[in-house]
Structure formats: C-alpha cells, structure tokens
Coordinates of C-alpha atoms in Angstrom, one line a residue:
X1 CA -3.0 31.0 94.6
X2 CA -4.4 32.9 91.6
X3 CA -2.1 35.4 89.8
X4 CA -3.6 38.4 88.0
X5 CA -2.2 41.3 86.1
X6 CA -2.0 44.2 88.5
X7 CA -2.4 46.6 85.5
X8 CA -5.6 45.0 84.3
X9 CA -9.2 45.6 85.2
X10 CA -9.1 42.3 87.2
X11 CA -7.2 43.9 90.1
X12 CA -8.3 46.8 92.3
X13 CA -5.3 48.9 93.4
X14 CA -7.2 51.3 95.8
X15 CA -9.6 49.7 98.2
X16 CA -13.1 51.0 97.7
X17 CA -12.3 52.5 94.2
X18 CA -13.4 49.8 91.7
X19 CA -13.6 52.1 88.7
X20 CA -12.0 51.8 85.3
X21 CA -11.9 53.8 82.1
X22 CA -11.6 51.9 78.8
X23 CA -10.7 54.4 76.1
X24 CA -10.7 54.0 72.3
X25 CA -7.4 55.9 72.2
X26 CA -5.7 53.0 74.0
X27 CA -7.3 50.1 72.1
X28 CA -10.1 49.7 69.6
X29 CA -10.9 46.1 70.8
X30 CA -10.2 44.0 73.8
X31 CA -11.4 41.6 76.5
X32 CA -12.4 42.6 80.1
X33 CA -12.8 40.4 83.2
X34 CA -14.4 41.2 86.5
X35 CA -12.1 41.4 89.6
X36 CA -11.0 38.0 90.7
X37 CA -10.0 38.8 94.3
X38 CA -12.2 39.4 97.4
X39 CA -14.0 42.8 97.6
X40 CA -15.8 44.4 100.6
X41 CA -19.5 43.5 100.8
X42 CA -21.9 45.5 98.6
X43 CA -18.9 46.9 96.6
X44 CA -19.8 48.5 93.2
X45 CA -17.5 48.6 90.2
X46 CA -17.9 51.1 87.3
X47 CA -16.6 50.5 83.8
X48 CA -16.6 53.7 81.6
X49 CA -16.2 52.9 77.9
X50 CA -15.3 56.1 76.1
X51 CA -15.1 56.3 72.3
X52 CA -14.4 59.0 69.8
X53 CA -17.3 61.1 68.7
X54 CA -17.9 59.1 65.5
X55 CA -17.8 55.7 67.3
X56 CA -20.2 53.5 69.2
X57 CA -19.5 50.8 71.8
X58 CA -20.3 47.2 71.1
X59 CA -20.2 44.9 74.2
X60 CA -20.8 41.1 74.2
X61 CA -20.6 38.9 77.3
X62 CA -18.9 35.6 76.5
X63 CA -18.9 34.3 80.1
X64 CA -21.1 35.0 83.1
X65 CA -21.3 33.3 86.5
X66 CA -23.3 34.0 89.6
X67 CA -23.2 31.9 92.8
X68 CA -26.7 32.0 94.3
X69 CA -27.0 32.2 98.1
X70 CA -30.5 31.2 99.2
X71 CA -30.1 32.7 102.7
X72 CA -29.8 36.1 101.2
X73 CA -33.2 36.3 99.7
X74 CA -35.8 38.3 101.6
X75 CA -38.6 37.6 99.1
X76 CA -38.6 35.5 96.0
X77 CA -40.2 38.5 94.1
X78 CA -37.5 40.9 95.1
X79 CA -34.8 41.8 92.5
X80 CA -31.3 42.2 94.0
X81 CA -29.5 44.2 91.3
X82 CA -26.2 42.8 90.3
X83 CA -25.5 44.4 86.9
X84 CA -26.7 47.5 85.1
X85 CA -25.8 48.6 81.6
X86 CA -26.2 52.3 80.8
X87 CA -26.2 54.0 77.3
X88 CA -24.2 57.1 78.0
X89 CA -21.6 58.6 80.4
X90 CA -21.6 59.2 84.1
X91 CA -20.1 62.5 85.0
X92 CA -18.6 63.3 88.4
X93 CA -20.5 66.1 90.3
X94 CA -18.5 66.1 93.5
X95 CA -15.6 64.0 95.1
X96 CA -15.5 64.5 98.9
X97 CA -12.1 63.7 100.4
X98 CA -12.0 60.0 101.5
X99 CA -15.5 59.3 100.2
X100 CA -16.7 57.9 96.9
X101 CA -17.5 60.5 94.2
X102 CA -21.0 61.6 93.3
X103 CA -22.1 60.9 89.7
X104 CA -24.7 62.5 87.4
X105 CA -26.1 59.8 85.2
X106 CA -26.4 61.4 81.7
X107 CA -27.4 58.0 80.4
X108 CA -30.4 55.8 79.8
X109 CA -30.7 52.3 81.3
X110 CA -30.4 49.6 78.7
X111 CA -30.8 46.6 80.9
X112 CA -30.8 45.6 84.6
X113 CA -29.8 42.1 85.6
X114 CA -30.9 40.7 88.9
X115 CA -28.8 38.3 91.0
X116 CA -30.5 35.2 89.7
X117 CA -30.5 36.3 86.1
X118 CA -27.9 36.4 83.3
X119 CA -27.3 39.1 80.6
X120 CA -27.3 38.5 76.9
X121 CA -24.6 35.9 76.2
X122 CA -22.6 35.1 73.1
X123 CA -20.7 32.2 74.6
X124 CA -20.2 30.1 71.4
X125 CA -17.2 32.2 70.4
X126 CA -15.3 30.4 73.2
X127 CA -16.2 27.0 71.7
X128 CA -15.2 27.5 68.0
X129 CA -13.2 30.3 66.4
X130 CA -15.1 30.3 63.1
X131 CA -18.6 30.4 64.7
X132 CA -21.4 32.6 63.7
X133 CA -20.8 36.3 64.8
X134 CA -22.6 37.7 67.7
X135 CA -25.9 39.6 66.8
X136 CA -27.4 42.6 68.5
X137 CA -29.9 40.2 70.2
X138 CA -26.9 38.6 71.9
X139 CA -24.9 41.7 72.8
X140 CA -25.3 45.4 73.7
X141 CA -24.7 48.4 71.4
X142 CA -24.7 52.1 72.4
X143 CA -26.3 54.8 70.4
X144 CA -23.5 57.3 71.2
X145 CA -19.8 57.2 71.9
X146 CA -20.1 56.2 75.6
X147 CA -21.4 53.2 77.5
X148 CA -21.2 52.5 81.3
X149 CA -21.5 49.2 83.1
X150 CA -22.3 49.2 86.8
X151 CA -21.4 45.8 88.5
X152 CA -21.8 44.6 92.1
X153 CA -19.8 41.4 92.7
X154 CA -21.4 40.6 96.1
X155 CA -24.7 42.5 96.3
X156 CA -25.7 41.0 99.7
X157 CA -24.1 38.8 102.3
X158 CA -20.6 38.6 103.7
X159 CA -17.4 38.7 101.8
X160 CA -16.2 35.4 100.4
X161 CA -12.6 34.4 101.3
X162 CA -11.9 32.8 97.9
X163 CA -13.2 35.5 95.6
X164 CA -16.4 37.3 94.6
X165 CA -19.8 35.6 94.3
X166 CA -20.1 36.3 90.6
X167 CA -17.8 36.9 87.7
X168 CA -18.0 37.8 84.0
X169 CA -15.8 38.1 80.9
X170 CA -16.8 40.3 77.9
X171 CA -15.4 41.6 74.6
X172 CA -15.7 45.2 73.7
X173 CA -15.2 47.0 70.4
X174 CA -15.4 50.7 69.4
X175 CA -17.3 50.7 66.1
X176 CA -16.1 53.4 63.6
X177 CA -19.2 55.0 62.0
X178 CA -17.3 57.7 60.0
X179 CA -17.8 57.6 56.3
X180 CA -16.6 61.0 55.0
X181 CA -18.4 63.2 52.5
X182 CA -22.2 63.6 52.6
X183 CA -25.0 61.0 52.2
X184 CA -25.6 60.0 48.6
X185 CA -29.0 59.9 47.0
X186 CA -28.8 57.3 44.2
X187 CA -29.3 58.5 40.6
X188 CA -30.9 55.2 39.7
X189 CA -32.6 53.1 42.4
X190 CA -30.3 50.1 43.1
X191 CA -31.4 46.6 43.9
X192 CA -32.2 46.2 47.6
X193 CA -29.6 44.5 49.8
X194 CA -30.6 43.3 53.3
X195 CA -29.1 45.3 56.1
X196 CA -27.7 43.8 59.3
X197 CA -29.9 44.2 62.3
X198 CA -27.4 46.5 64.1
X199 CA -27.4 48.9 61.1
X200 CA -31.1 49.0 60.9
X201 CA -31.4 49.9 64.6
X202 CA -28.5 52.2 65.4
X203 CA -26.5 53.1 62.2
X204 CA -27.0 54.6 58.8
X205 CA -28.3 51.9 56.4
X206 CA -26.1 52.9 53.5
X207 CA -22.4 53.4 53.0
X208 CA -22.9 55.4 49.8
X209 CA -21.3 58.9 50.0
X210 CA -20.7 61.9 47.8
X211 CA -17.8 64.4 47.7
X212 CA -18.4 67.7 45.9
X213 CA -15.9 70.3 44.8
X214 CA -18.0 73.0 46.4
X215 CA -17.1 71.5 49.8
X216 CA -13.4 70.7 49.4
X217 CA -11.0 70.7 46.4
X218 CA -9.1 67.7 47.6
X219 CA -9.1 65.1 50.3
X220 CA -9.0 61.4 51.3
X221 CA -11.7 58.8 50.8
X222 CA -11.7 55.2 52.1
X223 CA -13.9 52.2 52.6
X224 CA -16.1 52.0 55.8
X225 CA -14.6 50.6 59.0
X226 CA -18.0 49.6 60.5
X227 CA -17.8 46.0 61.5
X228 CA -21.5 45.5 61.0
X229 CA -21.0 46.0 57.3
X230 CA -18.7 43.0 57.1
X231 CA -18.8 39.3 57.8
X232 CA -17.8 39.5 61.4
X233 CA -20.7 41.9 62.0
X234 CA -23.2 39.6 60.3
X235 CA -23.2 40.9 56.8
X236 CA -21.6 38.6 54.2
X237 CA -21.8 41.2 51.4
X238 CA -20.9 44.9 51.1
X239 CA -21.5 47.3 48.3
X240 CA -20.6 51.0 48.6
X241 CA -20.7 53.8 46.0
X242 CA -18.5 56.9 46.5
X243 CA -19.4 59.7 44.0
X244 CA -17.3 62.7 43.1
X245 CA -19.1 65.7 41.6
X246 CA -17.0 68.4 40.0
X247 CA -18.1 71.9 38.9
X248 CA -17.9 73.3 35.3
X249 CA -14.5 73.3 33.8
X250 CA -13.2 70.8 36.4
X251 CA -12.2 67.2 36.2
X252 CA -11.8 64.5 38.9
X253 CA -8.3 63.0 39.6
X254 CA -8.1 59.8 41.7
X255 CA -5.2 58.0 43.2
X256 CA -5.6 54.7 45.0
X257 CA -2.9 54.6 47.8
X258 CA -3.6 51.1 49.3
X259 CA -6.1 48.3 49.0
X260 CA -6.7 44.8 50.1
X261 CA -9.2 42.2 48.8
X262 CA -8.9 39.3 51.3
X263 CA -6.5 37.3 49.2
X264 CA -9.1 36.5 46.5
X265 CA -7.9 35.0 43.2
X266 CA -7.7 38.0 40.9
X267 CA -5.1 40.0 39.0
X268 CA -4.8 43.6 38.0
X269 CA -4.0 44.2 34.3
X270 CA -3.3 47.5 32.6
X271 CA -4.1 48.0 28.9
X272 CA -2.4 50.2 26.3
X273 CA -4.7 53.1 27.0
X274 CA -3.6 53.1 30.7
X275 CA -6.8 51.6 32.0
X276 CA -6.9 48.9 34.7
X277 CA -8.9 45.7 34.3
X278 CA -9.7 42.8 36.7
X279 CA -8.8 39.3 35.6
X280 CA -10.9 37.1 38.0
X281 CA -9.8 33.5 38.2
X282 CA -13.1 32.3 39.8
X283 CA -14.5 32.4 43.3
X284 CA -16.3 35.2 45.1
X285 CA -15.9 38.7 43.8
X286 CA -14.1 41.5 45.6
X287 CA -13.1 44.5 43.6
X288 CA -13.0 48.3 43.3
X289 CA -14.6 49.7 40.1
X290 CA -14.3 53.2 38.8
X291 CA -16.8 54.6 36.3
X292 CA -17.9 58.0 35.0
X293 CA -21.4 59.4 34.6
X294 CA -21.8 61.7 31.5
X295 CA -25.6 61.3 31.5
X296 CA -27.4 61.0 34.9
X297 CA -30.3 58.8 33.6
X298 CA -27.9 56.3 32.0
X299 CA -25.9 53.7 33.8
X300 CA -22.3 54.6 34.7
X301 CA -19.7 53.9 32.0
X302 CA -17.0 51.6 33.4
X303 CA -13.4 52.7 33.2
X304 CA -11.0 51.0 35.8
X305 CA -11.1 47.9 38.0
X306 CA -8.8 46.8 40.8
X307 CA -9.1 43.4 42.5
X308 CA -5.6 42.5 43.9
X309 CA -3.7 44.1 46.8
X310 CA -2.3 47.6 46.2
X311 CA 0.7 48.6 48.3
X312 CA 2.0 51.5 46.2
X313 CA 0.0 54.4 44.8
X314 CA -1.8 54.0 41.5
X315 CA -2.8 57.2 39.8
X316 CA -5.8 56.6 37.5
X317 CA -6.1 58.2 34.1
X318 CA -8.3 61.3 33.9
X319 CA -11.9 61.0 33.0
X320 CA -14.0 63.2 30.7
X321 CA -17.3 63.4 32.8
X322 CA -17.7 65.7 35.8
X323 CA -19.3 62.9 37.8
X324 CA -17.1 59.9 38.8
X325 CA -18.2 56.9 40.9
X326 CA -16.1 54.4 42.8
X327 CA -17.9 51.2 43.7
X328 CA -16.4 48.9 46.4
X329 CA -18.0 45.4 46.3
X330 CA -17.2 42.3 48.3
X331 CA -19.3 39.1 48.3
X332 CA -19.5 36.0 50.5
X333 CA -17.3 37.0 53.4
X334 CA -16.4 34.6 56.1
X335 CA -17.7 35.1 59.7
X336 CA -14.2 36.1 60.9
X337 CA -13.5 38.7 58.1
X338 CA -14.0 42.4 58.4
X339 CA -12.5 45.8 57.3
X340 CA -9.0 44.6 58.1
X341 CA -9.3 42.0 55.3
X342 CA -11.2 44.1 52.7
X343 CA -10.5 47.8 52.5
X344 CA -9.2 50.6 50.3
X345 CA -8.0 54.1 50.6
X346 CA -7.3 56.9 48.1
X347 CA -6.9 60.6 47.4
X348 CA -9.1 62.8 45.3
X349 CA -8.6 66.2 43.7
X350 CA -10.9 68.4 41.6
X351 CA -8.5 69.9 39.0
X352 CA -9.4 72.8 36.8
X353 CA -8.3 72.0 33.3
X354 CA -10.7 74.2 31.3
X355 CA -12.2 71.2 29.4
X356 CA -16.0 71.3 29.6
X357 CA -18.0 68.9 27.4
X358 CA -21.6 69.6 26.3
X359 CA -23.0 66.1 26.8
X360 CA -26.3 67.0 25.2
X361 CA -24.5 67.3 21.9
X362 CA -23.1 63.8 22.3
X363 CA -26.5 62.3 22.9
X364 CA -27.8 61.4 19.4
X365 CA -31.3 60.3 18.6
X366 CA -33.1 59.9 15.3
X367 CA -34.0 57.6 12.5
X368 CA -30.5 57.9 11.0
X369 CA -27.6 60.3 11.1
X370 CA -23.8 60.8 10.9
X371 CA -21.2 62.0 13.4
X372 CA -17.4 62.5 13.5
X373 CA -14.9 61.4 16.1
X374 CA -11.7 63.3 16.5
X375 CA -8.8 63.6 19.0
X376 CA -9.3 65.9 21.9
X377 CA -6.7 68.3 23.5
X378 CA -8.2 67.5 27.0
X379 CA -6.4 65.2 29.4
X380 CA -9.2 62.5 29.2
X381 CA -8.3 60.2 26.3
X382 CA -11.7 58.5 26.2
X383 CA -14.6 60.5 24.8
X384 CA -18.0 58.7 24.9
X385 CA -21.1 59.2 22.7
X386 CA -24.6 57.9 23.2
X387 CA -27.0 56.6 20.5
X388 CA -30.6 56.1 21.3
X389 CA -33.4 54.7 19.0
X390 CA -36.6 56.8 18.5
X391 CA -39.0 54.1 19.6
X392 CA -38.8 51.2 22.2
X393 CA -39.5 48.6 19.6
X394 CA -36.6 49.5 17.3
X395 CA -32.9 48.6 17.3
X396 CA -29.8 50.4 16.0
X397 CA -27.3 49.4 13.4
X398 CA -24.0 51.2 13.4
X399 CA -21.6 51.5 10.5
X400 CA -17.9 52.4 10.8
X401 CA -14.7 51.8 8.9
X402 CA -12.1 49.5 10.3
X403 CA -11.7 46.0 11.7
X404 CA -12.6 44.4 15.0
X405 CA -9.7 43.7 17.3
X406 CA -9.7 40.1 18.7
X407 CA -9.6 39.6 22.5
X408 CA -6.0 38.3 22.3
X409 CA -3.7 41.0 21.2
X410 CA -1.1 38.4 20.0
X411 CA -3.5 37.4 17.2
X412 CA -4.4 41.0 16.2
X413 CA -3.3 42.3 12.8
X414 CA -1.2 45.5 13.0
X415 CA -3.2 48.7 13.3
X416 CA -1.7 51.8 11.8
X417 CA -2.8 54.0 14.7
X418 CA -3.2 53.5 18.4
X419 CA -6.6 55.2 18.4
X420 CA -9.4 52.9 19.2
X421 CA -13.3 52.9 19.0
X422 CA -15.2 50.8 21.5
X423 CA -18.8 49.9 21.1
X424 CA -21.1 48.3 23.7
X425 CA -24.6 48.4 25.1
X426 CA -25.5 50.8 28.0
X427 CA -26.4 47.9 30.3
X428 CA -23.9 45.3 29.0
X429 CA -20.4 46.9 29.0
X430 CA -18.8 43.4 29.5
X431 CA -19.5 42.6 25.8
X432 CA -17.7 45.6 24.4
X433 CA -15.7 45.3 21.2
X434 CA -12.7 47.4 20.2
X435 CA -12.3 48.6 16.6
X436 CA -9.1 49.7 14.8
X437 CA -10.4 52.7 12.8
X438 CA -8.7 51.7 9.5
X439 CA -10.2 49.4 7.0
X440 CA -13.5 48.5 5.2
X441 CA -17.0 49.1 6.4
X442 CA -18.2 47.1 9.4
X443 CA -21.5 47.1 11.2
X444 CA -22.6 46.6 14.8
X445 CA -26.1 46.0 16.2
X446 CA -27.9 46.8 19.4
X447 CA -27.8 44.3 22.2
X448 CA -30.5 41.6 21.7
X449 CA -30.8 42.0 17.9
X450 CA -29.8 38.4 17.4
X451 CA -32.7 37.4 19.6
X452 CA -35.2 39.9 18.4
X453 CA -37.7 37.3 17.3
X454 CA -37.5 35.5 20.6
X455 CA -39.2 36.4 23.9
X456 CA -36.9 37.5 26.6
X457 CA -37.9 38.3 30.2
X458 CA -34.7 40.2 30.8
X459 CA -34.6 43.9 30.2
X460 CA -32.4 44.8 27.2
X461 CA -31.0 48.2 26.5
X462 CA -31.0 49.0 22.8
X463 CA -28.9 52.1 23.1
X464 CA -25.3 52.1 22.1
X465 CA -22.2 53.7 23.6
X466 CA -19.4 54.7 21.3
X467 CA -16.1 55.6 22.9
X468 CA -13.3 57.1 21.0
X469 CA -9.9 56.6 22.6
X470 CA -7.6 59.3 21.3
X471 CA -4.0 58.3 20.4
X472 CA -1.4 59.0 23.0
X473 CA 0.6 61.0 20.5
X474 CA -1.7 63.3 18.6
X475 CA -1.1 63.1 14.8
X476 CA 0.4 66.0 12.8
X477 CA -2.8 66.5 10.9
X478 CA -6.2 66.3 12.5
X479 CA -7.9 63.0 11.6
X480 CA -11.7 62.6 11.9
X481 CA -13.4 59.2 11.9
X482 CA -17.0 59.1 10.7
X483 CA -19.7 56.8 11.9
X484 CA -23.3 56.4 10.8
X485 CA -26.4 54.8 12.4
X486 CA -29.9 53.8 11.4
X487 CA -33.0 52.5 13.1
X488 CA -34.1 49.0 12.1
X489 CA -37.1 46.8 13.0
X490 CA -37.5 43.0 13.3
X491 CA -40.2 41.9 10.8
X492 CA -40.4 39.0 8.3
X493 CA -42.7 40.8 5.9
X494 CA -42.4 44.6 5.4
X495 CA -42.4 46.9 2.3
X496 CA -39.0 48.5 3.1
X497 CA -36.5 45.7 4.0
X498 CA -32.7 45.5 3.6
X499 CA -32.1 41.9 2.5
X500 CA -28.4 41.9 3.6
X501 CA -29.4 43.2 7.1
X502 CA -32.5 41.0 7.3
X503 CA -34.2 44.1 8.8
X504 CA -36.9 46.6 8.0
X505 CA -36.0 50.3 7.9
X506 CA -38.3 53.4 8.4
X507 CA -40.3 54.3 5.3
X508 CA -38.9 57.8 5.2
X509 CA -35.4 56.5 4.6
X510 CA -36.5 54.5 1.6
X511 CA -35.7 56.3 -1.7
X512 CA -34.8 59.6 0.1
X513 CA -31.7 60.2 -2.1
X514 CA -29.2 58.7 0.5
X515 CA -28.0 55.1 0.6
X516 CA -28.9 53.3 3.9
X517 CA -28.8 49.6 3.0
X518 CA -25.2 48.3 2.6
X519 CA -26.0 47.2 -1.0
X520 CA -27.8 50.4 -1.9
X521 CA -31.1 48.5 -2.4
X522 CA -33.1 51.3 -0.9
X523 CA -31.9 53.7 -3.7
X524 CA -31.9 51.3 -6.6
X525 CA -33.8 52.3 -9.8
X526 CA -35.9 49.2 -9.6
X527 CA -37.2 50.3 -6.2
X528 CA -37.4 54.0 -6.6
X529 CA -38.6 54.3 -10.2
X530 CA -41.8 52.5 -9.4
X531 CA -42.6 54.8 -6.5
X532 CA -43.8 58.4 -6.8
X533 CA -41.8 60.8 -4.9
X534 CA -43.8 61.8 -1.8
X535 CA -41.8 64.7 -0.6
X536 CA -43.5 68.1 -0.6
X537 CA -41.0 69.5 -3.1
X538 CA -41.6 66.7 -5.6
X539 CA -45.4 67.1 -5.2
X540 CA -45.1 70.8 -5.7
X541 CA -43.0 70.5 -8.9
X542 CA -45.4 67.9 -10.3
X543 CA -48.4 70.1 -9.6
X544 CA -46.8 73.1 -11.2
X545 CA -45.8 71.1 -14.3
X546 CA -49.3 69.7 -14.7
X547 CA -50.8 73.1 -14.4
X548 CA -48.5 74.5 -17.0
X549 CA -49.3 71.7 -19.5
X550 CA -53.0 72.0 -19.0
X551 CA -52.8 75.8 -19.5
X552 CA -50.8 75.4 -22.6
X553 CA -53.2 72.8 -24.0
X554 CA -56.2 75.1 -23.3
X555 CA -54.4 78.0 -25.0
X556 CA -53.6 76.0 -28.1
X557 CA -57.1 74.7 -28.3
X558 CA -58.5 78.2 -28.2
X559 CA -56.0 79.3 -30.8
X560 CA -57.0 76.5 -33.1
X561 CA -60.7 77.4 -32.8
X562 CA -59.9 81.0 -33.6
X563 CA -57.8 80.0 -36.6
X564 CA -60.7 78.0 -38.0
X565 CA -63.1 80.8 -37.4
X566 CA -60.9 83.3 -39.2
X567 CA -60.5 81.0 -42.2
X568 CA -64.2 80.6 -42.6
X569 CA -64.7 84.4 -42.3
X570 CA -62.0 85.1 -45.0
X571 CA -63.4 82.5 -47.3
X572 CA -66.9 84.0 -47.1
X573 CA -65.5 87.5 -47.7
X574 CA -63.5 86.3 -50.7
X575 CA -66.6 84.6 -52.3
X576 CA -68.7 87.6 -51.7
X577 CA -66.2 89.8 -53.4
X578 CA -65.8 87.5 -56.3
X579 CA -69.6 87.5 -56.8
X580 CA -69.7 91.2 -57.0
X581 CA -66.9 91.3 -59.6
X582 CA -68.7 88.9 -62.0
X583 CA -72.3 90.1 -61.7
X584 CA -72.2 93.6 -60.5
X585 CA -72.5 97.0 -62.3
X586 CA -69.5 99.2 -63.4
X587 CA -68.2 101.6 -60.8
X588 CA -69.5 105.0 -61.2
X589 CA -66.2 106.7 -61.2
X590 CA -64.3 104.3 -63.4
X591 CA -67.0 103.4 -65.8
X592 CA -66.5 100.0 -67.2
X593 CA -62.8 99.9 -66.4
X594 CA -62.2 96.2 -65.6
X595 CA -58.5 96.4 -65.2
X596 CA -58.7 98.8 -62.3
X597 CA -61.4 96.7 -60.5
X598 CA -59.5 93.6 -61.2
X599 CA -56.3 95.0 -59.7
X600 CA -58.3 96.1 -56.6
X601 CA -59.6 92.6 -56.0
X602 CA -56.3 91.0 -56.6
X603 CA -54.5 93.2 -54.1
X604 CA -57.2 92.7 -51.5
X605 CA -57.0 88.8 -51.5
X606 CA -53.3 88.3 -52.1
X607 CA -52.6 89.0 -48.4
X608 CA -51.8 85.9 -46.2
X609 CA -53.9 85.7 -43.0
X610 CA -51.9 86.6 -39.9
X611 CA -52.7 84.5 -36.7
X612 CA -50.5 86.5 -34.4
X613 CA -51.5 90.1 -34.7
X614 CA -49.0 92.4 -33.0
X615 CA -51.5 95.2 -32.8
X616 CA -53.7 93.1 -30.5
X617 CA -52.9 91.9 -26.9
X618 CA -53.9 88.3 -27.6
X619 CA -52.2 85.0 -26.9
X620 CA -53.0 83.9 -30.4

C-alpha cells in the first residue's frame, strides 16, 4: 500500500485528465513527481509551468526510471516517445464534452526522450546537500515565462497493476530576471568577469543598471534575484553597479531599507561627518559601496560602505555630484548560497535643491597654482576638487595649513573646527589622509612619489583629489582655506632643484618672483642675481635702457667734437684780429685813434663762447 498526497501532482483525480498547472504565483520553487498509481494504457500527462512575464523556468531531473519491456519493441530503430519538453505554452483550441481538449502548441521542442533513453540528470543533489550546483548542461531552461512537459508513463503495452512503467522526480524554479531601470553602459571599461553558462545563453550578461530622473523622480532599487548570478546557480562572485543620473539643479537621495551579507565578518561604522565605513575582520568580501562621479573620465569617489545586515532604514548623506553609483559585490559564495543570503533593497529620489556645481572649475591643471576652500550652503557637506599634472612624467606636491589626523581618533590632538580636508590619489582612495585645517604648513605628494626612482609595473595615478568637508554648524564669519600645488620631477641632477623636497621644479617657476620651494631657495639672491631675467618685460626694459645709454653717449660725443671745433675756430679768429691790430694801418674814419680800436677788440673777445645756443635747434 502506497499513500500519496491527493492534492499533489502524484495523484490523478479525474480519470483521463492527467494535466497540471504549476504557477509562479503559488510557489517560486518546488519538487514534482510523476503519478505513482496505475494509469490507462497510452495515457499522456501534461505539466504547464507558468511564470510571470519577467521570469524563466528552470527544470532539473533529479531521478528518472523507465522499466523496459522487450516484447513491446517493433523495431530496434523505432523511438517510442515517452517524454517531450517544450519551450512555451500549449493553448486550448477546443474542449469537446467528455473528450480530451485540443491544444495549439505555441512552443518549440527542446528535447524528446525515447523509452530507452533518459533526460539530462542532476542526481548528485540527492547524495550530498552541498554538492556542485546543476548546470545548464544537466538541466533545462526556458527562454520565456512558460515551459511544458509532455509525459507518457506507459507508452505501449498493458497497464501495470502495481504502478506505471516509468517514473521521475524533478525540481523546478521560476528565475526572476527583472533588474529595474535601463541597461548601463560603463563609463570606464571594467575588468572582465566570467559569466555563468546559463547567463551567456539565455539571460543578460550584466546586472548593471541606470536610473535617470527623466524617467522617474523616485522609486525602488534592489539587488538581482537571478539565481544564476549567485553560488547556487554556478557563479561564486557577483558585482553589480546601479547608477543614478540627475538633471541640472537636482541631487540624488538614497535610503537603504534592508540588506543582508551572508553573515560575513564585518561591521558598519559611522564617522563624524555622517558617512558609513566598512570594518572588515577578514575573510571573503561582501559589501555595498556608494560613490559619486563628478568627472566621468575619473574613477568614482567613494562615500559610504555597508557590509553588515541592515534591518532598519539608513538614509545616506546627500552627495554633491549629479551621478551616483551603488556597487554591490560578493565574492566566494558557497554552492548553496543565493539571493536569499546576499541582497539589498533601497529607495531613491531625485530632489531639486537648486545647487548646481560647475565641475570644470574644480578641475585644476597647470605647473602651479592656488585655490580656496570654503563652506557651502548646499546639503552636500563634501565638496571635491581634482588636481592633475601637465605631463605624464611629473608628480604633484600639495601645500596646506594644518596637521594630519591620526587613524585613531583617541590619539588625535584637539582640532578647533569640525571642518576637514581629505587628500588621496584618484585610484587609491584607501590611503586617504584627513587634515585638520589649522596649524603650520604641511605637504602631500602624488601617489608613487616615494617610489619614483623605481620601476613599477602597476599603473599609478598621479592626480590628487582634495575633499573639503564643511562643518556641520557653519561659522559666523565665512572662513576660507587656501591650498597651493606645484609640479615636480624625479631627477638626481637638474638646474632647478628644491633641496628640501629632493625634487626638480619647472624652469619657469625658478626666479619668477613667487616662492615655490619651502625654504625659498628658488627666489634667493644667490640663485636669482646670477641669472638674467628672461621674461619679455625684463628683456624689453633692458633693451630700452641700453638704447637710451647708447644714444646719450653718441650725443655727448658729437657735442664734444663740436665744442673742440668751435674752440679752434675762435682761437684762429682771435689771433687774426690781434695781428691786424699790431701790424695794420689806421682806420680811415678814426685816423690813428688807438683807444677806439683797442676798445673794439676788447669788446669783441671778452665774450665767453656759448655751447648751447637757444637760437638754434640743436642738441648741443
């Protein structure tokens, strides 16, 4: 005596009506067995698996038995069909009274199993619970939301008194393929991750999605529920990016309502600025990371991280950028773990706060420069800046005022303000350092400067991110914090070298009237007095001065020559007049009147020669 559940698919209530509907609305997963009692000869059973429109049907046979009757074979080459699997739904065209219904097969045949054959089996799950998951080569997967199995327990021969000639047991699951949003095209090509075979054949290869404010102003986002993206479906790792793109004047607000990370050893910590951090205690990683993208060609800037279970809602602090990314990563899953062990769900909203940042103004490039950080009235407390060197071979040195905060807050000296400045490389945010903006001058270098003279096969980003965290309570007076930067080069022997930095600086920064080296070496008199100024203004002034000196010298030389010529001329005139007075005859009008003549000569030669004659337009 064999007892069966009269409400299960193992029992036929109406003789001649072996037909069952397995709906996703009743159960997402389950097991199904063929009828275990005697059926009329050549009976046919139909199993209709009907899922939702965003689901597919996954069926794996874990047990199959067929009793072969040699007397029933007409020819060894003839196939007596016992099992057919159809991809699609059978629809009823007519149902005559007292007769089996007629079906229209809107489906394609996946596989046909003859009486002496067996379907694809995944029987090892009956032996060990933690065995390798069933693959698509060991199971059947529909392309749509419906799958139909046509089964003939006794295709030929007489009915058996003790049950059908064959039997099977299978597991079914309705796979949820919904992801929400739209497919995401990556801004930067990610490293390739192998896809499960089922995803390559029947499903989208990526779980990356994007939500835009032009489509909906608010909604729900969650991790994928596709089993093939998790350990039980054959993929030990999963990495999904969900991006939110806001319009101008909008910001992205996120709330994580629930999350689970498989009981991994990790803890959520919240810092003073309201940001969440992950404190991993070792082992495989499973976390949810939130970042913002101010510049699309630069890696996202990390903001929050969650790695332990979330049962109550966590509202994340607002972000400044209009593009926000949520990255869900889980590594090294077990073969029995899936979306019920690792998942998250949250709400998003595009809020219009009127704060729109021109990120091109916060992207600084050049040999050197200055900029100012100041609190913002916008809800986002963190305001990032990007510094980039002019050339690929150069590094950056950053100068600020303050002191570096130690990793342990207990050992940190008191800071007079809760404002902070964070500095890190664009591709190495884990090595960030926090600065209290109050104190003496401090410097920070690009990533890799300490290994600049060594060969490195790793790609190093020499750009720097500077984040200013505004105080929670704005000060009464507006306080600005200045920072300066300069390009430096690694070289042992160069003409323009800052000794205290052990670095070379560009030649145009040497003796340009502004101190760049911390000790002021580049503007010291010993360095700059020995060098001619090379600027166009200095060259022009020097040329004008030289021209004026040469012109003045030429003019004075000409005057001196003229002076000597006039002296000689006057002397000759004087001697000629004196000769006439001593040897000449008396004047006809005055007779021999010497006094008169003598007076005339005396008056003629008593005049002092004038070298600047106002009556003539002459330099002399």
